[in-house]
PDB file of C-alpha atoms and ligand atoms in Angstrom:
ATOM      1  CA  UNK A   1     150.287  86.332 100.454  1.00 76.00           C
ATOM      2  CA  UNK A   2     149.443  88.232 103.662  1.00 77.00           C
ATOM      3  CA  UNK A   3     146.874  86.274 105.727  1.00 76.00           C
ATOM      4  CA  UNK A   4     144.398  88.428 107.688  1.00 82.00           C
ATOM      5  CA  UNK A   5     144.868  88.448 111.481  1.00 93.00           C
ATOM      6  CA  UNK A   6     142.548  85.984 113.215  1.00 97.00           C
ATOM      7  CA  UNK A   7     140.380  87.589 115.917  1.00 98.00           C
ATOM      8  CA  UNK A   8     138.739  85.827 118.863  1.00 98.00           C
ATOM      9  CA  UNK A   9     136.274  87.177 121.437  1.00 98.00           C
ATOM     10  CA  UNK A  10     135.097  85.966 124.821  1.00 98.00           C
ATOM     11  CA  UNK A  11     132.769  87.298 127.515  1.00 98.00           C
ATOM     12  CA  UNK A  12     132.935  86.996 131.301  1.00 97.00           C
ATOM     13  CA  UNK A  13     132.810  88.519 134.763  1.00 97.00           C
ATOM     14  CA  UNK A  14     136.438  87.692 135.699  1.00 97.00           C
ATOM     15  CA  UNK A  15     135.711  88.400 139.384  1.00 96.00           C
ATOM     16  CA  UNK A  16     138.612  87.695 141.792  1.00 95.00           C
ATOM     17  CA  UNK A  17     140.856  86.931 138.803  1.00 97.00           C
ATOM     18  CA  UNK A  18     142.294  83.408 139.151  1.00 96.00           C
ATOM     19  CA  UNK A  19     144.170  80.675 137.284  1.00 97.00           C
ATOM     20  CA  UNK A  20     140.984  79.439 135.599  1.00 97.00           C
ATOM     21  CA  UNK A  21     140.574  82.822 133.942  1.00 98.00           C
ATOM     22  CA  UNK A  22     144.270  82.998 133.066  1.00 98.00           C
ATOM     23  CA  UNK A  23     144.274  79.518 131.489  1.00 98.00           C
ATOM     24  CA  UNK A  24     141.299  80.456 129.350  1.00 98.00           C
ATOM     25  CA  UNK A  25     142.828  83.722 128.116  1.00 98.00           C
ATOM     26  CA  UNK A  26     146.156  81.974 127.421  1.00 98.00           C
ATOM     27  CA  UNK A  27     144.254  79.355 125.383  1.00 98.00           C
ATOM     28  CA  UNK A  28     142.507  82.090 123.381  1.00 98.00           C
ATOM     29  CA  UNK A  29     145.867  83.657 122.517  1.00 98.00           C
ATOM     30  CA  UNK A  30     147.039  80.282 121.172  1.00 98.00           C
ATOM     31  CA  UNK A  31     143.976  80.193 118.900  1.00 97.00           C
ATOM     32  CA  UNK A  32     144.146  83.665 117.328  1.00 98.00           C
ATOM     33  CA  UNK A  33     146.269  86.753 116.745  1.00 97.00           C
ATOM     34  CA  UNK A  34     143.933  89.215 118.461  1.00 98.00           C
ATOM     35  CA  UNK A  35     142.096  88.453 121.720  1.00 98.00           C
ATOM     36  CA  UNK A  36     139.115  90.639 122.615  1.00 98.00           C
ATOM     37  CA  UNK A  37     137.546  90.256 126.076  1.00 98.00           C
ATOM     38  CA  UNK A  38     134.137  91.677 126.996  1.00 98.00           C
ATOM     39  CA  UNK A  39     134.050  92.111 130.782  1.00 98.00           C
ATOM     40  CA  UNK A  40     130.610  92.049 132.402  1.00 98.00           C
ATOM     41  CA  UNK A  41     129.607  95.328 134.062  1.00 97.00           C
ATOM     42  CA  UNK A  42     128.284  95.228 137.645  1.00 96.00           C
ATOM     43  CA  UNK A  43     124.806  96.127 136.356  1.00 95.00           C
ATOM     44  CA  UNK A  44     124.891  93.278 133.792  1.00 96.00           C
ATOM     45  CA  UNK A  45     126.015  90.863 136.508  1.00 95.00           C
ATOM     46  CA  UNK A  46     122.975  91.727 138.608  1.00 93.00           C
ATOM     47  CA  UNK A  47     120.972  90.376 135.660  1.00 90.00           C
ATOM     48  CA  UNK A  48     123.078  87.179 135.879  1.00 86.00           C
ATOM     49  CA  UNK A  49     122.302  87.052 139.630  1.00 88.00           C
ATOM     50  CA  UNK A  50     126.048  87.386 140.151  1.00 86.00           C
ATOM     51  CA  UNK A  51     127.183  89.587 143.041  1.00 87.00           C
ATOM     52  CA  UNK A  52     130.800  90.513 142.287  1.00 91.00           C
ATOM     53  CA  UNK A  53     133.401  91.253 144.966  1.00 92.00           C
ATOM     54  CA  UNK A  54     135.691  93.298 142.700  1.00 96.00           C
ATOM     55  CA  UNK A  55     134.012  96.276 140.990  1.00 97.00           C
ATOM     56  CA  UNK A  56     133.841  96.468 137.179  1.00 98.00           C
ATOM     57  CA  UNK A  57     136.417  99.312 136.875  1.00 98.00           C
ATOM     58  CA  UNK A  58     139.024  97.123 138.616  1.00 98.00           C
ATOM     59  CA  UNK A  59     138.028  93.852 136.895  1.00 98.00           C
ATOM     60  CA  UNK A  60     138.365  95.367 133.414  1.00 98.00           C
ATOM     61  CA  UNK A  61     141.737  96.974 134.300  1.00 98.00           C
ATOM     62  CA  UNK A  62     143.100  93.621 135.541  1.00 98.00           C
ATOM     63  CA  UNK A  63     141.947  91.788 132.397  1.00 98.00           C
ATOM     64  CA  UNK A  64     143.380  94.582 130.187  1.00 98.00           C
ATOM     65  CA  UNK A  65     146.823  94.034 131.779  1.00 98.00           C
ATOM     66  CA  UNK A  66     146.906  90.309 131.029  1.00 98.00           C
ATOM     67  CA  UNK A  67     149.538  89.794 128.306  1.00 98.00           C
ATOM     68  CA  UNK A  68     147.244  87.470 126.301  1.00 98.00           C
ATOM     69  CA  UNK A  69     144.570  90.171 125.988  1.00 98.00           C
ATOM     70  CA  UNK A  70     144.713  92.718 123.154  1.00 98.00           C
ATOM     71  CA  UNK A  71     141.506  94.638 123.786  1.00 98.00           C
ATOM     72  CA  UNK A  72     138.774  94.886 126.409  1.00 98.00           C
ATOM     73  CA  UNK A  73     135.195  96.118 126.061  1.00 98.00           C
ATOM     74  CA  UNK A  74     132.320  96.238 128.574  1.00 98.00           C
ATOM     75  CA  UNK A  75     129.664  93.529 128.420  1.00 98.00           C
ATOM     76  CA  UNK A  76     126.431  95.374 129.087  1.00 98.00           C
ATOM     77  CA  UNK A  77     123.786  93.060 127.601  1.00 97.00           C
ATOM     78  CA  UNK A  78     123.114  89.530 126.325  1.00 95.00           C
ATOM     79  CA  UNK A  79     122.227  90.992 122.928  1.00 95.00           C
ATOM     80  CA  UNK A  80     125.532  92.727 122.159  1.00 98.00           C
ATOM     81  CA  UNK A  81     127.433  89.620 121.017  1.00 98.00           C
ATOM     82  CA  UNK A  82     126.188  89.642 117.393  1.00 98.00           C
ATOM     83  CA  UNK A  83     126.885  93.374 117.111  1.00 98.00           C
ATOM     84  CA  UNK A  84     130.375  92.937 118.648  1.00 98.00           C
ATOM     85  CA  UNK A  85     131.231  90.056 116.287  1.00 98.00           C
ATOM     86  CA  UNK A  86     130.301  92.227 113.296  1.00 98.00           C
ATOM     87  CA  UNK A  87     131.852  95.435 114.657  1.00 98.00           C
ATOM     88  CA  UNK A  88     135.205  93.828 115.512  1.00 98.00           C
ATOM     89  CA  UNK A  89     135.227  91.451 112.538  1.00 97.00           C
ATOM     90  CA  UNK A  90     135.565  88.446 114.863  1.00 98.00           C
ATOM     91  CA  UNK A  91     136.431  84.974 113.490  1.00 98.00           C
ATOM     92  CA  UNK A  92     135.874  82.921 116.665  1.00 98.00           C
ATOM     93  CA  UNK A  93     133.604  83.223 119.703  1.00 98.00           C
ATOM     94  CA  UNK A  94     134.999  81.145 122.581  1.00 98.00           C
ATOM     95  CA  UNK A  95     133.840  80.551 126.140  1.00 98.00           C
ATOM     96  CA  UNK A  96     134.104  77.886 128.843  1.00 97.00           C
ATOM     97  CA  UNK A  97     132.171  74.624 128.601  1.00 97.00           C
ATOM     98  CA  UNK A  98     129.871  75.738 131.414  1.00 95.00           C
ATOM     99  CA  UNK A  99     128.102  77.583 128.601  1.00 97.00           C
ATOM    100  CA  UNK A 100     128.126  74.621 126.162  1.00 97.00           C
ATOM    101  CA  UNK A 101     125.382  75.056 123.561  1.00 97.00           C
ATOM    102  CA  UNK A 102     124.127  78.394 124.909  1.00 97.00           C
ATOM    103  CA  UNK A 103     125.701  80.469 122.134  1.00 98.00           C
ATOM    104  CA  UNK A 104     125.297  78.161 119.112  1.00 98.00           C
ATOM    105  CA  UNK A 105     123.151  80.848 117.467  1.00 98.00           C
ATOM    106  CA  UNK A 106     126.396  82.776 116.907  1.00 98.00           C
ATOM    107  CA  UNK A 107     127.515  80.067 114.415  1.00 98.00           C
ATOM    108  CA  UNK A 108     125.730  82.157 111.790  1.00 98.00           C
ATOM    109  CA  UNK A 109     128.340  84.882 112.287  1.00 98.00           C
ATOM    110  CA  UNK A 110     131.566  83.130 113.352  1.00 98.00           C
ATOM    111  CA  UNK A 111     133.094  79.894 114.631  1.00 98.00           C
ATOM    112  CA  UNK A 112     131.810  78.984 118.124  1.00 98.00           C
ATOM    113  CA  UNK A 113     134.121  77.075 120.505  1.00 98.00           C
ATOM    114  CA  UNK A 114     133.447  75.855 124.054  1.00 98.00           C
ATOM    115  CA  UNK A 115     136.671  75.312 125.991  1.00 98.00           C
ATOM    116  CA  UNK A 116     137.460  73.054 128.943  1.00 98.00           C
ATOM    117  CA  UNK A 117     137.320  74.823 132.280  1.00 97.00           C
ATOM    118  CA  UNK A 118     140.143  74.657 134.822  1.00 97.00           C
ATOM    119  CA  UNK A 119     138.964  72.265 137.536  1.00 95.00           C
ATOM    120  CA  UNK A 120     139.088  73.012 141.256  1.00 94.00           C
ATOM    121  CA  UNK A 121     138.753  76.777 141.124  1.00 93.00           C
ATOM    122  CA  UNK A 122     135.986  79.316 140.602  1.00 91.00           C
ATOM    123  CA  UNK A 123     135.136  82.792 141.818  1.00 90.00           C
ATOM    124  CA  UNK A 124     132.139  81.240 143.616  1.00 89.00           C
ATOM    125  CA  UNK A 125     134.452  78.829 145.511  1.00 91.00           C
ATOM    126  CA  UNK A 126     136.820  81.680 146.419  1.00 90.00           C
ATOM    127  CA  UNK A 127     133.902  83.753 147.708  1.00 90.00           C
ATOM    128  CA  UNK A 128     132.634  80.817 149.808  1.00 91.00           C
ATOM    129  CA  UNK A 129     136.088  80.269 151.363  1.00 90.00           C
ATOM    130  CA  UNK A 130     136.370  84.002 152.100  1.00 88.00           C
ATOM    131  CA  UNK A 131     132.897  83.980 153.692  1.00 89.00           C
ATOM    132  CA  UNK A 132     133.808  80.993 155.896  1.00 90.00           C
ATOM    133  CA  UNK A 133     137.017  82.670 157.019  1.00 86.00           C
ATOM    134  CA  UNK A 134     135.226  85.938 157.782  1.00 85.00           C
ATOM    135  CA  UNK A 135     132.547  84.093 159.762  1.00 91.00           C
ATOM    136  CA  UNK A 136     135.106  82.795 162.319  1.00 90.00           C
ATOM    137  CA  UNK A 137     134.899  84.964 165.486  1.00 93.00           C
ATOM    138  CA  UNK A 138     137.838  87.363 165.702  1.00 90.00           C
ATOM    139  CA  UNK A 139     139.166  86.022 169.043  1.00 94.00           C
ATOM    140  CA  UNK A 140     139.105  82.452 167.693  1.00 93.00           C
ATOM    141  CA  UNK A 141     141.117  83.559 164.684  1.00 90.00           C
ATOM    142  CA  UNK A 142     143.654  85.279 166.965  1.00 92.00           C
ATOM    143  CA  UNK A 143     143.917  82.092 169.060  1.00 94.00           C
ATOM    144  CA  UNK A 144     144.529  80.064 165.898  1.00 92.00           C
ATOM    145  CA  UNK A 145     147.229  82.498 164.764  1.00 93.00           C
ATOM    146  CA  UNK A 146     148.910  82.264 168.206  1.00 95.00           C
ATOM    147  CA  UNK A 147     148.970  78.456 167.950  1.00 95.00           C
ATOM    148  CA  UNK A 148     150.373  78.631 164.415  1.00 94.00           C
ATOM    149  CA  UNK A 149     153.032  81.117 165.585  1.00 95.00           C
ATOM    150  CA  UNK A 150     154.031  78.773 168.463  1.00 95.00           C
ATOM    151  CA  UNK A 151     154.212  75.815 166.062  1.00 95.00           C
ATOM    152  CA  UNK A 152     156.321  77.865 163.639  1.00 95.00           C
ATOM    153  CA  UNK A 153     158.767  78.824 166.406  1.00 94.00           C
ATOM    154  CA  UNK A 154     158.995  75.160 167.594  1.00 94.00           C
ATOM    155  CA  UNK A 155     159.884  74.128 164.038  1.00 92.00           C
ATOM    156  CA  UNK A 156     162.669  76.735 163.730  1.00 89.00           C
TER     157      UNK A 156
HETATM  158  N1  LIG B   1     136.495  79.684 133.552  1.00 53.37           N
HETATM  159  C1  LIG B   1     137.316  78.575 133.360  1.00 53.37           C
HETATM  160  N2  LIG B   1     137.684  77.831 134.421  1.00 53.37           N
HETATM  161  C2  LIG B   1     137.279  78.159 135.671  1.00 53.37           C
HETATM  162  C3  LIG B   1     136.453  79.288 135.879  1.00 53.37           C
HETATM  163  C4  LIG B   1     136.071  80.045 134.786  1.00 53.37           C
HETATM  164  O1  LIG B   1     137.699  78.267 132.209  1.00 53.37           O
HETATM  165  N3  LIG B   1     137.691  77.395 136.722  1.00 53.37           N
HETATM  166  C5  LIG B   1     136.095  80.452 132.360  1.00 53.37           C
HETATM  167  C6  LIG B   1     134.584  80.442 132.165  1.00 53.37           C
HETATM  168  O2  LIG B   1     134.177  79.247 131.506  1.00 53.37           O
HETATM  169  C7  LIG B   1     134.393  81.680 131.300  1.00 53.37           C
HETATM  170  C8  LIG B   1     135.517  82.629 131.797  1.00 53.37           C
HETATM  171  O3  LIG B   1     136.448  81.808 132.519  1.00 53.37           O
HETATM  172  O4  LIG B   1     134.622  81.358 129.929  1.00 53.37           O
HETATM  173  C9  LIG B   1     134.997  83.698 132.712  1.00 53.37           C
HETATM  174  O5  LIG B   1     134.302  83.048 133.769  1.00 53.37           O
HETATM  175  P1  LIG B   1     133.193  83.904 134.560  1.00 53.37           P
HETATM  176  O6  LIG B   1     133.810  85.182 134.963  1.00 53.37           O
HETATM  177  O7  LIG B   1     132.552  83.028 135.576  1.00 53.37           O
HETATM  178  O8  LIG B   1     132.167  84.195 133.358  1.00 53.37           O
HETATM  179  P2  LIG B   1     130.562  84.231 133.472  1.00 53.37           P
HETATM  180  O9  LIG B   1     130.170  85.009 134.675  1.00 53.37           O
HETATM  181  O10 LIG B   1     130.111  82.847 133.299  1.00 53.37           O
HETATM  182  O11 LIG B   1     130.179  85.176 132.224  1.00 53.37           O
HETATM  183  O12 LIG B   1     127.926  86.373 128.278  1.00 53.37           O
HETATM  184  C10 LIG B   1     128.688  85.358 128.911  1.00 53.37           C
HETATM  185  C11 LIG B   1     128.854  85.631 130.370  1.00 53.37           C
HETATM  186  O13 LIG B   1     129.201  86.989 130.593  1.00 53.37           O
HETATM  187  C12 LIG B   1     129.924  84.701 130.960  1.00 53.37           C
END
């Protein structure tokens, strides 16, 4: 008896793609045969009050190239999830636990799973570190690099 392929969908910004995103997508692939990822457009992110560093066209290309991902679509609105689940015949909706409970209304259409997040990393944290680094005056950074270079040479 041929069992139908199981299909799972998730939604996200995937800005500054990092190990937290990769762990989630890898987990999805272990849960289903087909992994569909809806990547938030820049316009949709403005509605989430999320300013992305990497533009949508690049974010969706990066996600598309992840070996665990079978298909990518744009996430343009909060309302599209029900339509997507029907259109792509989805069995499971999955997303990180930071959204726990927010999408229970989808249980009417498919299984809803909230997955553990990867601790210690987030696009917000990466942006903050980048901002701190960029706020250091240029000459101070050069001084720091000189010191590091001297230390490196001493250790040779
Ligand atoms: N994630 C994770 N561990 C992290 C960071 C993120 O597991 N350290 C997961 C999130 O829980 C989410 C996915 O990676 O399931 C994408 O994270 P974001 O890009 O931050 O997604 P978000 O902006 O929250 O968009 O309609 C739903 C929204 O579009 C979700």
